[in-house]
PDB file of C-alpha atoms and ligand atoms in Angstrom:
ATOM      1  CA  MET A   1       0.000   0.000   0.000  1.00 48.00           C
ATOM      2  CA  SER A   2       1.117   3.522  -0.718  1.00 50.00           C
ATOM      3  CA  ALA A   3       1.927   5.619   2.288  1.00 51.00           C
ATOM      4  CA  SER A   4       1.936   8.878   0.379  1.00 58.00           C
ATOM      5  CA  PRO A   5       0.123  11.730   2.072  1.00 58.00           C
ATOM      6  CA  ARG A   6      -3.322  12.455   0.726  1.00 85.00           C
ATOM      7  CA  VAL A   7      -4.469  15.972  -0.039  1.00 92.00           C
ATOM      8  CA  ARG A   8      -8.007  16.826   0.979  1.00 93.00           C
ATOM      9  CA  PRO A   9      -9.444  19.868  -0.839  1.00 97.00           C
ATOM     10  CA  ASP A  10     -11.170  22.402   1.412  1.00 97.00           C
ATOM     11  CA  ALA A  11     -13.398  25.446   0.849  1.00 98.00           C
ATOM     12  CA  ALA A  12     -10.357  27.553  -0.090  1.00 98.00           C
ATOM     13  CA  THR A  13      -9.368  25.161  -2.885  1.00 98.00           C
ATOM     14  CA  ALA A  14     -10.629  24.893  -6.470  1.00 98.00           C
ATOM     15  CA  LEU A  15     -10.238  22.444  -9.330  1.00 98.00           C
ATOM     16  CA  ILE A  16      -9.735  24.079 -12.744  1.00 98.00           C
ATOM     17  CA  VAL A  17     -10.735  21.751 -15.587  1.00 98.00           C
ATOM     18  CA  VAL A  18      -9.127  23.082 -18.754  1.00 98.00           C
ATOM     19  CA  ASP A  19     -10.676  22.670 -22.226  1.00 98.00           C
ATOM     20  CA  VAL A  20     -12.153  19.165 -22.030  1.00 98.00           C
ATOM     21  CA  GLN A  21     -13.916  19.819 -25.327  1.00 98.00           C
ATOM     22  CA  ASN A  22     -14.725  17.714 -28.371  1.00 98.00           C
ATOM     23  CA  GLY A  23     -12.154  19.635 -30.396  1.00 98.00           C
ATOM     24  CA  PHE A  24      -9.297  18.289 -28.269  1.00 98.00           C
ATOM     25  CA  CYS A  25     -10.532  14.684 -28.179  1.00 98.00           C
ATOM     26  CA  THR A  26     -10.431  11.947 -30.821  1.00 98.00           C
ATOM     27  CA  GLY A  27     -12.388  13.134 -33.853  1.00 98.00           C
ATOM     28  CA  GLY A  28     -11.918  16.774 -32.920  1.00 98.00           C
ATOM     29  CA  HIS A  29     -10.302  19.422 -35.068  1.00 98.00           C
ATOM     30  CA  LEU A  30      -7.251  19.679 -32.795  1.00 97.00           C
ATOM     31  CA  ALA A  31      -7.273  16.234 -31.222  1.00 97.00           C
ATOM     32  CA  VAL A  32      -4.823  15.621 -28.392  1.00 97.00           C
ATOM     33  CA  PRO A  33      -3.657  11.977 -28.424  1.00 95.00           C
ATOM     34  CA  GLY A  34      -5.819  10.126 -25.910  1.00 95.00           C
ATOM     35  CA  GLY A  35      -7.529  13.346 -24.888  1.00 98.00           C
ATOM     36  CA  GLU A  36     -10.818  11.706 -23.967  1.00 98.00           C
ATOM     37  CA  ALA A  37      -8.988   9.430 -21.507  1.00 98.00           C
ATOM     38  CA  VAL A  38      -8.946  12.290 -18.996  1.00 98.00           C
ATOM     39  CA  VAL A  39     -12.747  12.358 -18.753  1.00 98.00           C
ATOM     40  CA  PRO A  40     -13.322   9.476 -16.290  1.00 98.00           C
ATOM     41  CA  VAL A  41     -10.279  10.550 -14.256  1.00 98.00           C
ATOM     42  CA  ILE A  42     -11.569  14.128 -13.990  1.00 98.00           C
ATOM     43  CA  ASN A  43     -15.138  13.024 -13.227  1.00 98.00           C
ATOM     44  CA  ARG A  44     -13.839  11.014 -10.280  1.00 97.00           C
ATOM     45  CA  LEU A  45     -11.392  13.720  -9.198  1.00 97.00           C
ATOM     46  CA  ALA A  46     -14.012  16.479  -9.287  1.00 98.00           C
ATOM     47  CA  ARG A  47     -16.099  14.751  -6.611  1.00 97.00           C
ATOM     48  CA  ALA A  48     -13.397  15.665  -4.087  1.00 96.00           C
ATOM     49  CA  PHE A  49     -13.820  19.392  -4.778  1.00 98.00           C
ATOM     50  CA  GLY A  50     -16.533  21.724  -3.576  1.00 98.00           C
ATOM     51  CA  ASN A  51     -15.300  24.364  -6.032  1.00 98.00           C
ATOM     52  CA  VAL A  52     -14.843  23.517  -9.708  1.00 98.00           C
ATOM     53  CA  VAL A  53     -14.222  25.894 -12.617  1.00 98.00           C
ATOM     54  CA  LEU A  54     -14.404  24.714 -16.232  1.00 98.00           C
ATOM     55  CA  THR A  55     -12.761  26.436 -19.183  1.00 98.00           C
ATOM     56  CA  GLN A  56     -13.680  26.399 -22.855  1.00 98.00           C
ATOM     57  CA  ASP A  57     -11.526  27.457 -25.774  1.00 98.00           C
ATOM     58  CA  TRP A  58     -14.044  29.663 -27.595  1.00 98.00           C
ATOM     59  CA  HIS A  59     -12.873  31.241 -30.840  1.00 98.00           C
ATOM     60  CA  PRO A  60     -14.748  33.343 -33.378  1.00 98.00           C
ATOM     61  CA  ALA A  61     -14.516  32.121 -36.994  1.00 98.00           C
ATOM     62  CA  GLY A  62     -11.334  33.408 -38.633  1.00 98.00           C
ATOM     63  CA  HIS A  63      -9.469  33.613 -35.318  1.00 98.00           C
ATOM     64  CA  ALA A  64      -5.828  34.758 -35.460  1.00 98.00           C
ATOM     65  CA  SER A  65      -4.587  31.422 -34.039  1.00 98.00           C
ATOM     66  CA  PHE A  66      -5.920  29.512 -37.060  1.00 98.00           C
ATOM     67  CA  ALA A  67      -3.423  28.752 -39.849  1.00 98.00           C
ATOM     68  CA  GLY A  68      -6.220  29.337 -42.361  1.00 97.00           C
ATOM     69  CA  SER A  69      -6.422  32.959 -41.238  1.00 97.00           C
ATOM     70  CA  HIS A  70      -2.877  33.632 -42.555  1.00 97.00           C
ATOM     71  CA  ALA A  71      -2.195  33.354 -46.292  1.00 96.00           C
ATOM     72  CA  GLY A  72       0.349  30.682 -47.163  1.00 96.00           C
ATOM     73  CA  ARG A  73       0.666  29.340 -43.601  1.00 97.00           C
ATOM     74  CA  GLN A  74       0.243  25.780 -42.445  1.00 97.00           C
ATOM     75  CA  PRO A  75      -0.879  24.391 -39.076  1.00 97.00           C
ATOM     76  CA  TYR A  76       1.869  24.057 -36.436  1.00 95.00           C
ATOM     77  CA  GLU A  77       4.036  26.795 -37.982  1.00 96.00           C
ATOM     78  CA  LEU A  78       5.284  29.442 -35.571  1.00 96.00           C
ATOM     79  CA  ILE A  79       4.648  33.080 -36.514  1.00 97.00           C
ATOM     80  CA  GLN A  80       5.223  36.412 -34.834  1.00 96.00           C
ATOM     81  CA  MET A  81       2.098  38.217 -33.726  1.00 96.00           C
ATOM     82  CA  PRO A  82       2.092  41.775 -32.328  1.00 95.00           C
ATOM     83  CA  TYR A  83       2.012  40.183 -28.839  1.00 96.00           C
ATOM     84  CA  GLY A  84       4.750  37.607 -29.493  1.00 95.00           C
ATOM     85  CA  PRO A  85       5.257  34.140 -30.989  1.00 95.00           C
ATOM     86  CA  GLN A  86       2.129  32.186 -31.898  1.00 96.00           C
ATOM     87  CA  VAL A  87       1.788  28.566 -32.965  1.00 95.00           C
ATOM     88  CA  LEU A  88      -0.743  28.335 -35.789  1.00 97.00           C
ATOM     89  CA  TRP A  89      -3.381  25.673 -35.229  1.00 97.00           C
ATOM     90  CA  PRO A  90      -5.981  23.960 -37.373  1.00 98.00           C
ATOM     91  CA  GLU A  91      -9.327  25.709 -37.059  1.00 98.00           C
ATOM     92  CA  HIS A  92     -10.792  24.480 -33.763  1.00 98.00           C
ATOM     93  CA  CYS A  93     -13.371  25.241 -31.079  1.00 98.00           C
ATOM     94  CA  VAL A  94     -15.335  27.803 -33.056  1.00 98.00           C
ATOM     95  CA  GLN A  95     -18.031  29.371 -30.888  1.00 98.00           C
ATOM     96  CA  GLY A  96     -21.274  27.418 -30.818  1.00 98.00           C
ATOM     97  CA  THR A  97     -20.005  24.400 -32.782  1.00 98.00           C
ATOM     98  CA  HIS A  98     -19.897  20.747 -31.721  1.00 98.00           C
ATOM     99  CA  ASP A  99     -16.087  21.039 -31.727  1.00 98.00           C
ATOM    100  CA  ALA A 100     -16.294  23.706 -29.006  1.00 98.00           C
ATOM    101  CA  ALA A 101     -18.778  21.839 -26.803  1.00 98.00           C
ATOM    102  CA  LEU A 102     -17.604  20.201 -23.611  1.00 98.00           C
ATOM    103  CA  HIS A 103     -17.134  16.422 -23.951  1.00 98.00           C
ATOM    104  CA  ALA A 104     -20.542  14.805 -23.503  1.00 98.00           C
ATOM    105  CA  ASP A 105     -19.252  12.401 -20.842  1.00 98.00           C
ATOM    106  CA  LEU A 106     -17.813  15.128 -18.640  1.00 98.00           C
ATOM    107  CA  ALA A 107     -20.054  14.877 -15.581  1.00 98.00           C
ATOM    108  CA  ILE A 108     -19.423  17.713 -13.126  1.00 98.00           C
ATOM    109  CA  PRO A 109     -22.866  19.128 -12.390  1.00 98.00           C
ATOM    110  CA  HIS A 110     -21.549  21.037  -9.366  1.00 98.00           C
ATOM    111  CA  ALA A 111     -19.093  23.114 -11.453  1.00 98.00           C
ATOM    112  CA  GLN A 112     -19.750  26.765 -10.618  1.00 98.00           C
ATOM    113  CA  LEU A 113     -18.176  28.747 -13.445  1.00 98.00           C
ATOM    114  CA  VAL A 114     -17.279  28.289 -17.099  1.00 98.00           C
ATOM    115  CA  ILE A 115     -14.519  30.595 -18.307  1.00 98.00           C
ATOM    116  CA  ARG A 116     -14.574  31.032 -22.074  1.00 98.00           C
ATOM    117  CA  LYS A 117     -11.288  32.230 -23.542  1.00 98.00           C
ATOM    118  CA  GLY A 118      -9.794  33.094 -26.892  1.00 98.00           C
ATOM    119  CA  PHE A 119     -12.866  35.062 -27.969  1.00 98.00           C
ATOM    120  CA  HIS A 120     -10.940  38.175 -29.043  1.00 98.00           C
ATOM    121  CA  ALA A 121     -10.396  37.683 -32.796  1.00 98.00           C
ATOM    122  CA  GLY A 122      -6.796  38.885 -32.817  1.00 97.00           C
ATOM    123  CA  VAL A 123      -5.419  37.351 -29.594  1.00 97.00           C
ATOM    124  CA  ASP A 124      -5.090  33.741 -28.464  1.00 97.00           C
ATOM    125  CA  SER A 125      -5.511  32.663 -24.852  1.00 97.00           C
ATOM    126  CA  TYR A 126      -3.983  29.391 -23.693  1.00 97.00           C
ATOM    127  CA  SER A 127      -4.288  30.541 -20.090  1.00 98.00           C
ATOM    128  CA  ALA A 128      -7.563  30.665 -18.179  1.00 98.00           C
ATOM    129  CA  PHE A 129      -6.249  33.766 -16.381  1.00 98.00           C
ATOM    130  CA  GLN A 130      -4.684  36.039 -18.989  1.00 98.00           C
ATOM    131  CA  GLU A 131      -4.742  36.275 -22.776  1.00 98.00           C
ATOM    132  CA  ALA A 132      -1.637  35.784 -24.902  1.00 97.00           C
ATOM    133  CA  ASP A 133      -0.994  39.533 -25.048  1.00 96.00           C
ATOM    134  CA  ARG A 134      -0.081  39.050 -21.363  1.00 95.00           C
ATOM    135  CA  ARG A 135      -2.186  42.118 -20.485  1.00 95.00           C
ATOM    136  CA  THR A 136      -5.849  41.189 -20.821  1.00 97.00           C
ATOM    137  CA  PRO A 137      -7.269  39.345 -17.801  1.00 98.00           C
ATOM    138  CA  THR A 138     -10.136  36.862 -18.127  1.00 98.00           C
ATOM    139  CA  GLY A 139     -11.482  37.722 -14.666  1.00 98.00           C
ATOM    140  CA  LEU A 140     -10.700  34.318 -13.144  1.00 98.00           C
ATOM    141  CA  ASP A 141      -8.079  35.737 -10.765  1.00 98.00           C
ATOM    142  CA  GLY A 142     -10.612  38.119  -9.257  1.00 98.00           C
ATOM    143  CA  TYR A 143     -13.339  35.485  -9.149  1.00 98.00           C
ATOM    144  CA  LEU A 144     -11.196  33.059  -7.178  1.00 98.00           C
ATOM    145  CA  LYS A 145      -9.709  35.645  -4.820  1.00 98.00           C
ATOM    146  CA  GLN A 146     -13.078  37.252  -4.075  1.00 98.00           C
ATOM    147  CA  ARG A 147     -14.292  33.798  -3.084  1.00 98.00           C
ATOM    148  CA  GLY A 148     -11.332  33.289  -0.747  1.00 98.00           C
ATOM    149  CA  ILE A 149      -9.734  30.580  -2.877  1.00 98.00           C
ATOM    150  CA  GLY A 150      -5.942  30.455  -2.617  1.00 98.00           C
ATOM    151  CA  LYS A 151      -5.111  26.974  -3.838  1.00 98.00           C
ATOM    152  CA  VAL A 152      -5.840  25.495  -7.265  1.00 98.00           C
ATOM    153  CA  PHE A 153      -5.474  22.107  -8.890  1.00 98.00           C
ATOM    154  CA  VAL A 154      -5.288  22.217 -12.694  1.00 98.00           C
ATOM    155  CA  CYS A 155      -6.112  19.383 -15.100  1.00 98.00           C
ATOM    156  CA  GLY A 156      -7.378  18.857 -18.646  1.00 98.00           C
ATOM    157  CA  LEU A 157      -6.099  19.515 -22.169  1.00 98.00           C
ATOM    158  CA  ALA A 158      -3.469  19.991 -23.184  1.00 97.00           C
ATOM    159  CA  THR A 159      -0.732  19.618 -20.566  1.00 97.00           C
ATOM    160  CA  ASP A 160       1.902  21.543 -22.506  1.00 96.00           C
ATOM    161  CA  PHE A 161      -0.273  24.457 -23.651  1.00 96.00           C
ATOM    162  CA  CYS A 162      -3.484  25.493 -21.920  1.00 98.00           C
ATOM    163  CA  VAL A 163      -2.915  23.508 -18.711  1.00 98.00           C
ATOM    164  CA  ALA A 164       0.695  24.694 -18.357  1.00 98.00           C
ATOM    165  CA  TRP A 165      -0.075  28.340 -19.118  1.00 98.00           C
ATOM    166  CA  THR A 166      -3.021  28.296 -16.721  1.00 98.00           C
ATOM    167  CA  ALA A 167      -0.904  26.766 -13.954  1.00 98.00           C
ATOM    168  CA  LEU A 168       2.022  29.148 -14.547  1.00 98.00           C
ATOM    169  CA  ASP A 169      -0.304  32.161 -14.414  1.00 98.00           C
ATOM    170  CA  ALA A 170      -2.020  30.830 -11.291  1.00 98.00           C
ATOM    171  CA  ARG A 171       1.361  30.511  -9.588  1.00 98.00           C
ATOM    172  CA  ALA A 172       2.449  33.997 -10.732  1.00 98.00           C
ATOM    173  CA  LEU A 173      -0.800  35.396  -9.322  1.00 98.00           C
ATOM    174  CA  GLY A 174       0.011  33.902  -5.922  1.00 98.00           C
ATOM    175  CA  PHE A 175      -2.052  30.707  -5.888  1.00 98.00           C
ATOM    176  CA  ASP A 176      -0.641  27.524  -4.384  1.00 98.00           C
ATOM    177  CA  THR A 177      -0.776  25.584  -7.657  1.00 98.00           C
ATOM    178  CA  TRP A 178      -0.810  21.877  -8.460  1.00 98.00           C
ATOM    179  CA  VAL A 179      -1.075  20.017 -11.779  1.00 98.00           C
ATOM    180  CA  VAL A 180      -2.871  16.659 -11.584  1.00 98.00           C
ATOM    181  CA  GLU A 181      -0.613  14.751 -13.930  1.00 97.00           C
ATOM    182  CA  ASP A 182      -2.785  11.748 -14.846  1.00 97.00           C
ATOM    183  CA  ALA A 183      -5.777  14.043 -15.462  1.00 98.00           C
ATOM    184  CA  CYS A 184      -3.976  15.757 -18.379  1.00 98.00           C
ATOM    185  CA  ARG A 185      -2.841  14.770 -21.861  1.00 98.00           C
ATOM    186  CA  ALA A 186      -0.282  16.561 -24.047  1.00 97.00           C
ATOM    187  CA  ILE A 187       0.121  17.639 -27.664  1.00 96.00           C
ATOM    188  CA  ASP A 188       3.961  17.444 -27.370  1.00 95.00           C
ATOM    189  CA  LEU A 189       5.016  19.622 -30.291  1.00 92.00           C
ATOM    190  CA  ASN A 190       8.822  19.826 -30.728  1.00 91.00           C
ATOM    191  CA  GLY A 191       9.579  18.958 -27.111  1.00 95.00           C
ATOM    192  CA  SER A 192       6.861  21.176 -25.669  1.00 96.00           C
ATOM    193  CA  LEU A 193       5.856  18.674 -22.992  1.00 97.00           C
ATOM    194  CA  ALA A 194       9.312  18.368 -21.422  1.00 97.00           C
ATOM    195  CA  ALA A 195       9.701  22.138 -21.601  1.00 97.00           C
ATOM    196  CA  ALA A 196       6.349  22.640 -19.912  1.00 98.00           C
ATOM    197  CA  TRP A 197       7.196  20.342 -16.991  1.00 98.00           C
ATOM    198  CA  GLN A 198      10.550  22.136 -16.595  1.00 98.00           C
ATOM    199  CA  ASN A 199       8.882  25.550 -16.583  1.00 98.00           C
ATOM    200  CA  LEU A 200       6.240  24.392 -14.122  1.00 98.00           C
ATOM    201  CA  ALA A 201       8.822  22.960 -11.736  1.00 98.00           C
ATOM    202  CA  ALA A 202      10.974  26.086 -11.983  1.00 98.00           C
ATOM    203  CA  ALA A 203       7.949  28.232 -11.131  1.00 98.00           C
ATOM    204  CA  GLY A 204       7.137  26.188  -8.048  1.00 98.00           C
ATOM    205  CA  VAL A 205       4.051  24.440  -9.425  1.00 98.00           C
ATOM    206  CA  HIS A 206       3.561  21.036  -7.779  1.00 98.00           C
ATOM    207  CA  ARG A 207       2.724  17.771  -9.561  1.00 97.00           C
ATOM    208  CA  ILE A 208       0.378  15.240  -8.030  1.00 97.00           C
ATOM    209  CA  PRO A 209      -1.338  12.044  -9.170  1.00 97.00           C
ATOM    210  CA  SER A 210      -5.126  12.058  -8.829  1.00 97.00           C
ATOM    211  CA  THR A 211      -4.920   9.084  -6.482  1.00 95.00           C
ATOM    212  CA  ASP A 212      -3.238  11.311  -3.866  1.00 96.00           C
ATOM    213  CA  ILE A 213      -6.270  13.593  -3.705  1.00 96.00           C
ATOM    214  CA  ALA A 214      -8.827  12.414  -1.178  1.00 87.00           C
ATOM    215  CA  GLY A 215     -12.520  12.676  -1.765  1.00 75.00           C
TER     216      GLY A 215
HETATM  217 ZN1   ZN B 301      -7.561  27.592 -29.313  1.00 79.44          ZN
END
């Protein structure tokens, strides 16, 4: 039997479930390998939390992060935007489409807030806290702090982009921040997964398996 200490979420703790949407699961427009495998893990995990926030990537048609919005560009190329480097993606998670809907098997009826991000046509937003211009807040920081929440656990899709950016921003904003490693899946583009784990560790973000979180 494992003797590892178990973490028990309290009223000052929230689970942030990042982008568990059709678009990032098998058959989606930007499918993360094995993306849907996080769904049963997150459903079980979420029962341990009184506070749960969901996020949805939520782009207008023709969004600046789509390769098709830039003449002569292909998906997964890196370009320079006014706010910095931007990976170009296949068109995904367009507002109101099936691709943008939460996965049908995600069962967290007690989730209290859905943060939609990436809705400004010219700016991407991997992070649930701040858009890619690094200036425009989503409001999540204020929401959590006004509710007295100081500790967050982050899970979902994809580990090396939206989960990592959300966790890094949470840490920078002063939250005690944990990534639930088996409740995430990665895209892993040119070593992005290893880089993400390095950046998270360097920032003081903790890693934890879902089995160490007590319900
Ligand atoms: Zn997106």
